[in-house]
C-alpha cells in the first residue's frame, strides 16, 4: 500500500511539474488554471515529504527498507537538492529530543512564535546545497530552455516554498508549539488535531495526528487514522495534556 501510494503521489508530482514547465504556456486567460495547478502541486509536494518521512522509519516498503531509502533519496534530491542521510538523521534526532533543546525541528527560543520558528526551521533545512540546486534548476529552465521567469516562479518556486510552510504549520508548529492552555499528554511533547480524515489528508497527509505518530512511528502515514481510532493517541485534542504544562 505504501509503495503504491508513493508511486501515485510522486508520479503525480513529477508529471505535473513536467507539464507545467515543458508543455503549459502561461497566459492571463489560463491564470486561474495555473493557480489551481500550483495549489495541487503544493499539496503533492507535502505528500512527497511524507512519503520520504515513512522511508526514514522503514515503513515505506517494510519488506525492502533499502528500496524505500532509494526512493526517498531520489525524491528529496529532486525536490530541492536535499541529502537523504542528513534529513534522516535530523528526523530521528527530533524523535529523541522532541520539544527540547537540540531538536532540529524545534525552536527553544521561540516555542510559541510561528514566524520566528519558521525562519529557524527554514535556515536549518535549506542549506547551501539546496540553494545551489534550486538556483541551477532555475537558471537552466530560464536561460537554457527559455521558460518565462513568471511561470517558473508560479509553478515551481511557489509550490515548493508554500509546501514547506504547509508542512511546517500543520506537521511541526501546531503539534509542538507551546501554547497557553494547550499542554501535552506525555513526554513526546506532541498533540494531535481533531480534524476528520479528509481534512487531515488535505492539510498534511494525516501528519496532524502527531501524537499517534510519535507513539507509534512504525505506523505509515496512510494508517494513522486507524491508529487514531484505535486510541493510540488517547487523551489527544485541543485540551489534551492539561495535567502537564506546556513548558
Rosetta silent file (secondary structure, phi, psi, omega in degrees, C-alpha in Angstrom):
SEQUENCE: XXXXXXXXXXXXXXXXXXXXXXXXXXXXXXXXXXXXXXXXXXXXXXXXXXXXXXXXXXXXXXXXXXXXXXXXXXXXXXXXXXXXXXXXXXXXXXXXXXXXXXXXXXXXXXXXXXXXXXXXXXXXXXXXXXXXXXXXXXXXXXXXXXXXXXXXXXXXXXXXXXXXXXXXXXXXXXXXXXXXXXXXXXXXXXXXXXXXXXXXXXXXXXXXXXXXXXXXXXXXXXXXXXXXXXXXXXXXXXXXXXXXXXX
SCORE:     score description
SCORE:     0.000 S_00000001
   1 L     0.000  -45.524 -179.048    0.000    0.000    0.000 S_00000001
   2 H   -61.717  -42.114 -179.337    2.761    2.453    0.932 S_00000001
   3 H   -67.374  -41.563  178.802    4.660    1.835   -2.297 S_00000001
   4 H   -61.607  -46.953  179.044    1.527    2.159   -4.430 S_00000001
   5 H   -65.064  -36.150  177.813    0.560    5.450   -2.798 S_00000001
   6 H   -63.307  -40.856  178.527    4.136    6.687   -3.125 S_00000001
   7 H   -63.555  -41.791  179.858    4.058    5.957   -6.855 S_00000001
   8 H   -66.368  -45.064 -177.964    0.772    7.849   -7.225 S_00000001
   9 H   -68.300  -52.496 -178.171    1.921   10.847   -5.189 S_00000001
  10 H   -67.827  -36.796  177.919    5.431   11.110   -6.611 S_00000001
  11 H   -64.609  -42.823  176.500    4.238   10.275  -10.108 S_00000001
  12 H   -63.467  -42.661  179.386    1.602   12.996   -9.949 S_00000001
  13 H   -61.219  -47.822 -179.967    4.133   15.459   -8.547 S_00000001
  14 H   -69.052  -39.477 -179.515    6.692   14.755  -11.272 S_00000001
  15 H   -64.748  -43.616  179.148    4.075   14.623  -14.019 S_00000001
  16 H   -65.988  -39.545  178.255    2.540   17.965  -13.077 S_00000001
  17 H   -61.786  -45.260 -179.891    5.976   19.550  -12.839 S_00000001
  18 H   -62.428  -42.457  178.302    6.904   18.300  -16.319 S_00000001
  19 H   -63.619  -45.303 -176.017    3.601   19.547  -17.741 S_00000001
  20 H   -66.221  -31.589 -176.993    3.896   22.924  -16.001 S_00000001
  21 H   -91.910  -38.314 -168.103    7.440   23.516  -17.191 S_00000001
  22 H  -113.006   -9.067 -178.982    7.620   21.920  -20.649 S_00000001
  23 L  -120.566  -48.817 -174.949    4.057   21.822  -22.039 S_00000001
  24 L   -67.681  140.701  175.475    1.942   24.516  -20.392 S_00000001
  25 L  -121.285  111.002 -175.012    2.133   28.090  -21.679 S_00000001
  26 L   -69.413  137.322  175.447    1.095   30.652  -19.087 S_00000001
  27 L  -149.972  169.461  177.741   -1.232   33.483  -20.124 S_00000001
  28 L   -63.701  -32.030 -177.506   -3.741   35.809  -18.494 S_00000001
  29 L   -67.968  -37.169 -177.439   -6.541   33.658  -19.869 S_00000001
  30 L  -104.476   16.824  179.347   -5.375   30.456  -18.199 S_00000001
  31 H   -57.584  -44.348  177.893   -4.033   32.056  -14.994 S_00000001
  32 H   -57.722  -39.869  177.621   -6.835   30.569  -12.816 S_00000001
  33 H   -64.873  -39.907  179.135   -5.938   27.103  -14.136 S_00000001
  34 H   -63.049  -40.330  178.401   -2.262   27.800  -13.443 S_00000001
  35 H   -64.460  -39.593  177.186   -3.060   28.770   -9.847 S_00000001
  36 H   -62.598  -40.598  176.904   -5.036   25.533   -9.449 S_00000001
  37 H   -61.381  -44.343 -178.792   -2.032   23.597  -10.750 S_00000001
  38 H   -62.126  -41.693  179.810    0.233   25.410   -8.281 S_00000001
  39 H   -66.541  -41.527  177.262   -2.051   24.598   -5.338 S_00000001
  40 H   -63.965  -40.873 -179.649   -2.274   20.935   -6.324 S_00000001
  41 H   -66.823  -34.735  175.544    1.495   20.806   -6.732 S_00000001
  42 H   -60.282  -47.831 -179.578    1.922   22.359   -3.286 S_00000001
  43 H   -63.911  -43.151  178.807   -0.204   19.601   -1.734 S_00000001
  44 H   -66.111  -32.008  176.734    1.603   16.865   -3.645 S_00000001
  45 H   -63.310  -40.331  174.394    4.940   18.334   -2.527 S_00000001
  46 H   -60.514  -42.328  178.758    3.825   17.866    1.073 S_00000001
  47 H   -60.893  -39.030  178.079    2.906   14.306    0.142 S_00000001
  48 H   -60.734  -42.535  177.938    6.378   13.694   -1.273 S_00000001
  49 H   -64.523  -39.460 -179.936    7.895   14.727    2.055 S_00000001
  50 H   -67.208  -37.628  174.993    5.540   12.460    3.971 S_00000001
  51 H   -59.813  -47.172  179.706    6.463    9.561    1.674 S_00000001
  52 H   -65.301  -34.658  176.835   10.146   10.233    2.363 S_00000001
  53 H   -62.002  -41.526  176.677    9.367   10.511    6.060 S_00000001
  54 H   -60.708  -37.890  178.047    7.914    6.999    6.015 S_00000001
  55 H   -62.279  -33.415  179.104   11.153    5.797    4.435 S_00000001
  56 H   -63.899  -27.403  179.295   13.034    7.298    7.399 S_00000001
  57 L  -100.811    4.806  178.113   11.078    4.966    9.668 S_00000001
  58 L    74.585   17.586 -176.293   11.344    1.978    7.345 S_00000001
  59 L  -105.614   -0.664  178.246    7.601    1.898    6.675 S_00000001
  60 L   -69.035  -50.887  174.081    7.545    2.937    3.021 S_00000001
  61 L  -131.770   83.408 -173.794    8.461   -0.559    1.834 S_00000001
  62 L   -55.624  -32.816 -178.645    8.661   -2.620    5.051 S_00000001
  63 L   -77.851  -14.313 -177.695    9.786   -5.757    3.209 S_00000001
  64 L  -148.815   75.249 -177.308   12.608   -3.856    1.495 S_00000001
  65 H   -57.578  -31.462  179.881   13.798   -0.807    3.504 S_00000001
  66 H   -64.185  -36.955  176.834   16.697   -0.234    1.084 S_00000001
  67 H   -64.489  -43.619  177.364   14.225    0.295   -1.749 S_00000001
  68 H   -60.285  -41.737  178.033   12.359    2.813    0.381 S_00000001
  69 H   -63.790  -40.244  179.245   15.606    4.628    1.142 S_00000001
  70 H   -63.303  -43.455  178.512   16.494    4.709   -2.549 S_00000001
  71 H   -61.682  -46.083 -178.670   13.118    6.191   -3.486 S_00000001
  72 H   -65.399  -37.738  179.355   13.388    8.827   -0.755 S_00000001
  73 H   -59.479  -45.115 -179.646   16.953    9.702   -1.739 S_00000001
  74 H   -67.334  -46.119 -176.596   15.887   10.468   -5.310 S_00000001
  75 H   -64.454  -43.379 -179.796   12.737   12.366   -4.333 S_00000001
  76 H   -65.067  -36.957  178.414   14.440   14.556   -1.746 S_00000001
  77 H   -68.772  -42.376  179.791   17.198   15.467   -4.180 S_00000001
  78 H   -66.386  -31.223 -178.262   14.734   16.294   -6.958 S_00000001
  79 H   -65.777  -53.453 -178.263   12.650   18.434   -4.611 S_00000001
  80 H  -159.119   31.171  178.200   15.409   20.823   -3.544 S_00000001
  81 L    70.269   21.868 -179.259   18.757   19.054   -3.561 S_00000001
  82 L   -71.020  148.779  176.531   18.250   17.688   -0.045 S_00000001
  83 L   -95.164  126.775 -176.985   20.560   14.976    1.273 S_00000001
  84 H   -57.436  -50.458 -174.407   18.798   11.811    2.455 S_00000001
  85 H   -63.361  -40.645 -179.575   21.219   10.905    5.252 S_00000001
  86 H   -64.628  -44.428 -179.288   21.230   14.399    6.762 S_00000001
  87 H   -69.035  -37.373  178.057   17.435   14.638    6.813 S_00000001
  88 H   -64.196  -44.713  179.439   17.029   11.113    8.190 S_00000001
  89 H   -62.605  -42.325  179.741   19.488   11.804   10.991 S_00000001
  90 H   -63.282  -39.094 -177.858   17.789   15.110   11.801 S_00000001
  91 H   -69.091  -39.613  178.555   14.375   13.463   11.927 S_00000001
  92 H   -69.391  -30.401  173.255   15.468   10.707   14.286 S_00000001
  93 H   -65.397  -39.323  176.135   17.075   13.365   16.470 S_00000001
  94 H   -57.516  -42.685  179.774   13.692   15.107   16.501 S_00000001
  95 H   -67.431  -35.362 -179.507   12.081   11.936   17.834 S_00000001
  96 H   -72.919  -34.363 -172.633   14.717   11.530   20.543 S_00000001
  97 L  -119.848   27.712 -172.756   14.593   15.162   21.701 S_00000001
  98 L   -48.575  119.164  176.067   11.072   16.213   20.739 S_00000001
  99 L    76.326   15.766  179.066   10.366   19.687   22.049 S_00000001
 100 L  -124.310  166.779  175.868   13.719   20.070   23.788 S_00000001
 101 L   -57.135  135.711 -177.371   16.971   21.890   23.059 S_00000001
 102 L    99.270  -14.234  175.182   18.808   20.047   20.297 S_00000001
 103 L   -74.986  115.858 -176.853   15.624   19.068   18.460 S_00000001
 104 L   -66.186  -17.088  178.863   16.242   20.326   14.885 S_00000001
 105 L   -93.922    0.208 -173.619   12.501   20.802   14.327 S_00000001
 106 L  -120.100  141.654  174.869   12.052   22.883   17.481 S_00000001
 107 L  -110.686   95.564 -176.084   12.995   26.474   18.297 S_00000001
 108 L   -65.049  -18.231  179.212   13.506   26.503   22.060 S_00000001
 109 L   -86.335  -17.702  179.786   13.965   30.288   21.962 S_00000001
 110 L  -138.289   60.126 -173.417   10.619   30.872   20.232 S_00000001
 111 L   -70.043   -8.320  178.933    8.400   27.929   21.258 S_00000001
 112 L  -129.392    9.366 -176.525    5.200   29.896   20.638 S_00000001
 113 L  -107.359  106.129 -175.240    6.253   32.282   17.853 S_00000001
 114 H   -59.845  -51.090 -173.969    5.225   30.961   14.448 S_00000001
 115 H   -63.773  -48.452 -178.542    7.188   33.396   12.272 S_00000001
 116 H   -64.286  -40.205  179.865   10.461   33.230   14.203 S_00000001
 117 H   -65.898  -40.007  179.482   10.258   29.454   14.488 S_00000001
 118 H   -64.728  -39.533  177.472    9.620   29.066   10.752 S_00000001
 119 H   -60.585  -44.071  177.512   12.673   31.194    9.948 S_00000001
 120 H   -61.513  -46.335  179.218   14.764   28.929   12.198 S_00000001
 121 H   -58.674  -46.277 -177.735   13.239   25.827   10.602 S_00000001
 122 H   -63.852  -44.964 -178.461   13.891   27.134    7.089 S_00000001
 123 H   -64.001  -36.441 -177.379   17.525   28.054    7.809 S_00000001
 124 H   -69.161  -32.936 -173.550   18.253   24.670    9.340 S_00000001
 125 H  -102.251  -31.432  179.347   16.996   22.665    6.383 S_00000001
 126 L   -94.391   81.837 -178.267   17.568   24.859    3.325 S_00000001
 127 L   -88.557 -166.390 -176.478   21.349   24.944    3.340 S_00000001
 128 H   -60.444  -41.921 -179.235   23.919   25.817    0.717 S_00000001
 129 H   -59.701  -43.453  179.506   23.425   22.578   -1.225 S_00000001
 130 H   -65.861  -43.198 -179.778   19.700   23.211   -1.583 S_00000001
 131 H   -62.826  -42.555  178.739   20.180   26.837   -2.593 S_00000001
 132 H   -64.381  -41.451 -179.890   22.734   25.909   -5.246 S_00000001
 133 H   -61.955  -49.937 -177.941   20.498   23.155   -6.602 S_00000001
 134 H   -62.837  -43.600  179.285   17.421   25.381   -6.873 S_00000001
 135 H   -63.652  -36.128  178.456   19.380   28.229   -8.486 S_00000001
 136 H   -66.322  -45.160  179.001   20.878   25.807  -11.004 S_00000001
 137 H   -60.394  -46.849 -179.796   17.456   24.416  -11.942 S_00000001
 138 H   -61.810  -42.070 -179.642   16.012   27.916  -12.319 S_00000001
 139 H   -62.401  -43.073  179.405   18.979   29.025  -14.421 S_00000001
 140 H   -65.813  -46.202 -179.806   18.634   26.075  -16.794 S_00000001
 141 H   -61.258  -41.269 -174.012   14.862   26.493  -17.120 S_00000001
 142 H   -83.126  -52.007 -172.034   15.111   30.242  -17.719 S_00000001
 143 H   -87.097  -28.653 -177.796   18.361   30.795  -19.606 S_00000001
 144 H   -97.331  -51.798 -177.187   18.746   27.497  -21.468 S_00000001
 145 H   -83.111  -28.630  177.305   15.235   26.219  -22.098 S_00000001
 146 L    89.443   23.725  176.804   13.625   29.662  -22.215 S_00000001
 147 L   -74.086  132.128 -179.598   10.749   29.170  -19.786 S_00000001
 148 L   -57.878  139.609 -177.301    9.389   32.577  -18.661 S_00000001
 149 H   -59.448  -38.054 -179.773   10.517   33.503  -15.151 S_00000001
 150 H   -62.574  -34.933  177.926    6.956   34.242  -14.019 S_00000001
 151 H   -70.151  -38.739  177.509    5.970   30.691  -14.981 S_00000001
 152 H   -63.527  -45.045 -178.686    8.946   29.244  -13.106 S_00000001
 153 H   -64.446  -46.738 -175.572    8.107   31.265  -10.002 S_00000001
 154 H   -69.766  -41.770 -170.513    4.391   30.450  -10.064 S_00000001
 155 H  -105.780   -6.336  175.800    4.576   26.758  -10.951 S_00000001
 156 H  -122.525  -54.659 -177.052    7.935   25.700   -9.494 S_00000001
 157 H   -68.798  -50.201 -176.194    9.067   28.138   -6.835 S_00000001
 158 H   -61.063  -47.588  178.557    5.751   28.989   -5.185 S_00000001
 159 H   -60.066  -37.408 -179.439    4.546   25.367   -4.697 S_00000001
 160 H   -66.088  -48.395 -178.795    7.904   24.399   -3.195 S_00000001
 161 H   -67.255  -43.202 -179.603    8.007   27.304   -0.742 S_00000001
 162 H   -66.330  -32.988  178.750    4.316   27.075    0.176 S_00000001
 163 H   -67.504  -35.341  176.871    4.610   23.331    0.758 S_00000001
 164 H   -65.224  -37.027  178.081    7.417   23.946    3.271 S_00000001
 165 H   -67.952  -42.774  179.632    5.127   26.429    5.028 S_00000001
 166 H   -64.427  -45.127  179.723    2.211   23.976    4.977 S_00000001
 167 H   -63.783  -41.316  179.547    4.340   21.127    6.250 S_00000001
 168 H   -65.824  -46.028 -174.683    5.819   23.284    8.990 S_00000001
 169 H   -65.806  -50.018 -175.363    2.489   24.720   10.147 S_00000001
 170 H   -86.896  -24.887 -175.023    0.463   21.504   10.249 S_00000001
 171 H  -105.908  -10.342 -179.484    3.247   18.991   10.851 S_00000001
 172 H  -129.683  -56.804 -173.788    5.597   20.845   13.201 S_00000001
 173 H   -66.057  -55.697 -176.866    4.284   24.090   14.668 S_00000001
 174 H   -61.458  -41.290  179.474    0.735   23.122   15.608 S_00000001
 175 H   -69.795  -30.263 -170.789    1.717   19.729   17.072 S_00000001
 176 H  -115.109   -5.977 -176.821    4.705   21.018   19.070 S_00000001
 177 L   -64.374  143.192  175.173    4.061   24.714   19.825 S_00000001
 178 L   -87.517  100.495 -175.250    3.954   25.773   23.471 S_00000001
 179 E  -116.920  131.455 -178.545    0.546   27.409   23.633 S_00000001
 180 L   -55.631  129.595  178.785   -1.048   28.638   26.849 S_00000001
 181 L    84.301   -4.315  179.298   -3.796   26.267   27.943 S_00000001
 182 E  -126.202   87.588 -178.707   -2.748   23.574   25.474 S_00000001
 183 L   -85.238 -160.443 -178.414   -0.278   21.261   27.114 S_00000001
 184 L  -122.954  149.241 -176.228    0.994   17.865   26.105 S_00000001
 185 L   -75.257  -27.802 -177.661   -0.226   14.414   27.064 S_00000001
 186 L  -158.375 -168.128 -174.594    3.251   12.938   27.650 S_00000001
 187 L   -74.875   -0.063  173.674    6.968   13.396   27.103 S_00000001
 188 L   -73.047  -13.144  179.191    6.617   13.232   23.323 S_00000001
 189 L    50.781   44.303 -179.512    5.656   16.933   23.564 S_00000001
 190 L  -137.155  148.128  175.091    3.210   16.451   20.717 S_00000001
 191 L  -130.076  161.422 -179.296   -0.510   16.924   20.295 S_00000001
 192 L  -114.352  157.420  178.441   -2.932   15.828   17.596 S_00000001
 193 L   -79.823  160.926  173.112   -5.607   17.622   15.632 S_00000001
 194 L   -93.065    7.668 -176.313   -9.326   16.984   15.925 S_00000001
 195 L   -57.636  145.039  169.543   -9.579   17.036   12.116 S_00000001
 196 L   -71.773  173.378 -172.673  -11.683   14.452   10.341 S_00000001
 197 H   -60.748  -44.063 -176.862   -9.979   12.094    7.914 S_00000001
 198 H   -67.398  -43.295  178.273  -10.497   14.166    4.743 S_00000001
 199 H   -66.953  -37.845  177.312   -9.334   17.440    6.284 S_00000001
 200 H   -60.857  -41.687  177.870   -6.416   15.621    7.863 S_00000001
 201 H   -65.486  -42.214 -176.416   -5.426   14.282    4.456 S_00000001
 202 H   -69.402  -35.014 -175.922   -5.794   17.695    2.821 S_00000001
 203 H   -78.522  -45.887 -174.317   -3.780   19.591    5.410 S_00000001
 204 H  -160.471   35.550  177.447   -0.759   17.338    5.900 S_00000001
 205 L    50.652   46.357  176.374   -1.368   13.726    4.832 S_00000001
 206 L    69.242    8.819  179.590   -2.520   12.808    8.365 S_00000001
 207 L   -73.525   -9.659  173.116    0.648   14.173    9.944 S_00000001
 208 L   -69.811  -18.791  172.518   -1.633   16.277   12.114 S_00000001
 209 L   -82.089   66.740 -163.671   -2.296   13.038   14.025 S_00000001
 210 H   -82.872  -35.295  177.556    1.070   13.745   15.519 S_00000001
 211 H   -64.862  -39.111  175.973    0.919   12.187   18.958 S_00000001
 212 H   -58.422  -41.676 -179.698   -0.084    8.933   17.320 S_00000001
 213 H   -65.198  -43.325 -178.587    2.973    9.181   15.092 S_00000001
 214 H   -67.777  -34.440  178.106    5.362    9.853   17.973 S_00000001
 215 H   -76.106  -30.592 -179.182    3.931    6.982   19.999 S_00000001
 216 L  -134.460   72.234 -179.485    3.905    4.616   17.024 S_00000001
 217 L   -66.471   -8.526  177.486    6.497    5.752   14.440 S_00000001
 218 L   -82.671   -3.933  179.108    6.205    2.312   12.856 S_00000001
 219 L   -90.939  122.919  179.842    2.721    3.208   11.563 S_00000001
 220 L   -67.840  163.985 -173.642    2.820    4.635    7.993 S_00000001
 221 H   -57.773  -39.373 -174.801    1.061    7.913    7.208 S_00000001
 222 H   -73.318  -13.202  179.559   -1.927    6.305    5.500 S_00000001
 223 H  -101.750    0.093 -178.922   -2.679    4.143    8.572 S_00000001
 224 H   -62.444  -37.050  175.603   -2.599    6.975   11.119 S_00000001
 225 H   -59.496  -35.455  177.278   -6.404    7.479   11.015 S_00000001
 226 H   -67.809  -41.411  178.180   -6.787    3.815   12.023 S_00000001
 227 H   -63.113  -37.551  178.105   -4.247    4.288   14.806 S_00000001
 228 H   -63.420  -46.898  179.948   -6.190    7.321   15.982 S_00000001
 229 H   -64.816  -27.232  179.841   -9.463    5.391   16.075 S_00000001
 230 L   -79.926   -5.154  176.507   -7.701    2.594   17.945 S_00000001
 231 L    87.607   18.337  179.061   -6.813    5.032   20.718 S_00000001
 232 L   -60.047  -33.922  179.075   -3.048    5.215   20.150 S_00000001
 233 L  -103.666   43.818 -177.956   -3.234    8.920   20.945 S_00000001
 234 L   -54.424  131.920 -179.884   -5.567    8.576   23.925 S_00000001
 235 L    90.887   12.794 -176.995   -6.066   11.931   25.607 S_00000001
 236 L   -82.585  175.401  175.874   -5.377   13.945   22.457 S_00000001
 237 L   119.726 -178.895 -176.540   -7.090   17.092   21.258 S_00000001
 238 L   -63.815  -25.903 -178.810   -7.076   20.786   21.969 S_00000001
 239 L  -104.491   10.606 -178.283   -7.418   20.175   25.693 S_00000001
 240 L   -63.956  146.207  172.552   -5.003   17.263   25.822 S_00000001
 241 L    74.141   26.698 -179.668   -2.341   17.238   28.443 S_00000001
 242 L   -65.288  -18.577  178.897   -3.916   19.685   30.867 S_00000001
 243 L   -79.248  -14.046  176.926   -2.161   17.771   33.622 S_00000001
 244 L  -115.896  140.608  177.379    1.199   18.759   32.114 S_00000001
 245 L   -73.860  167.464  179.932    2.316   22.283   31.483 S_00000001
 246 L   -87.695   -2.497  179.308    3.415   23.420   28.068 S_00000001
 247 L   -86.310    0.000    0.000    6.883   24.314   29.320 S_00000001
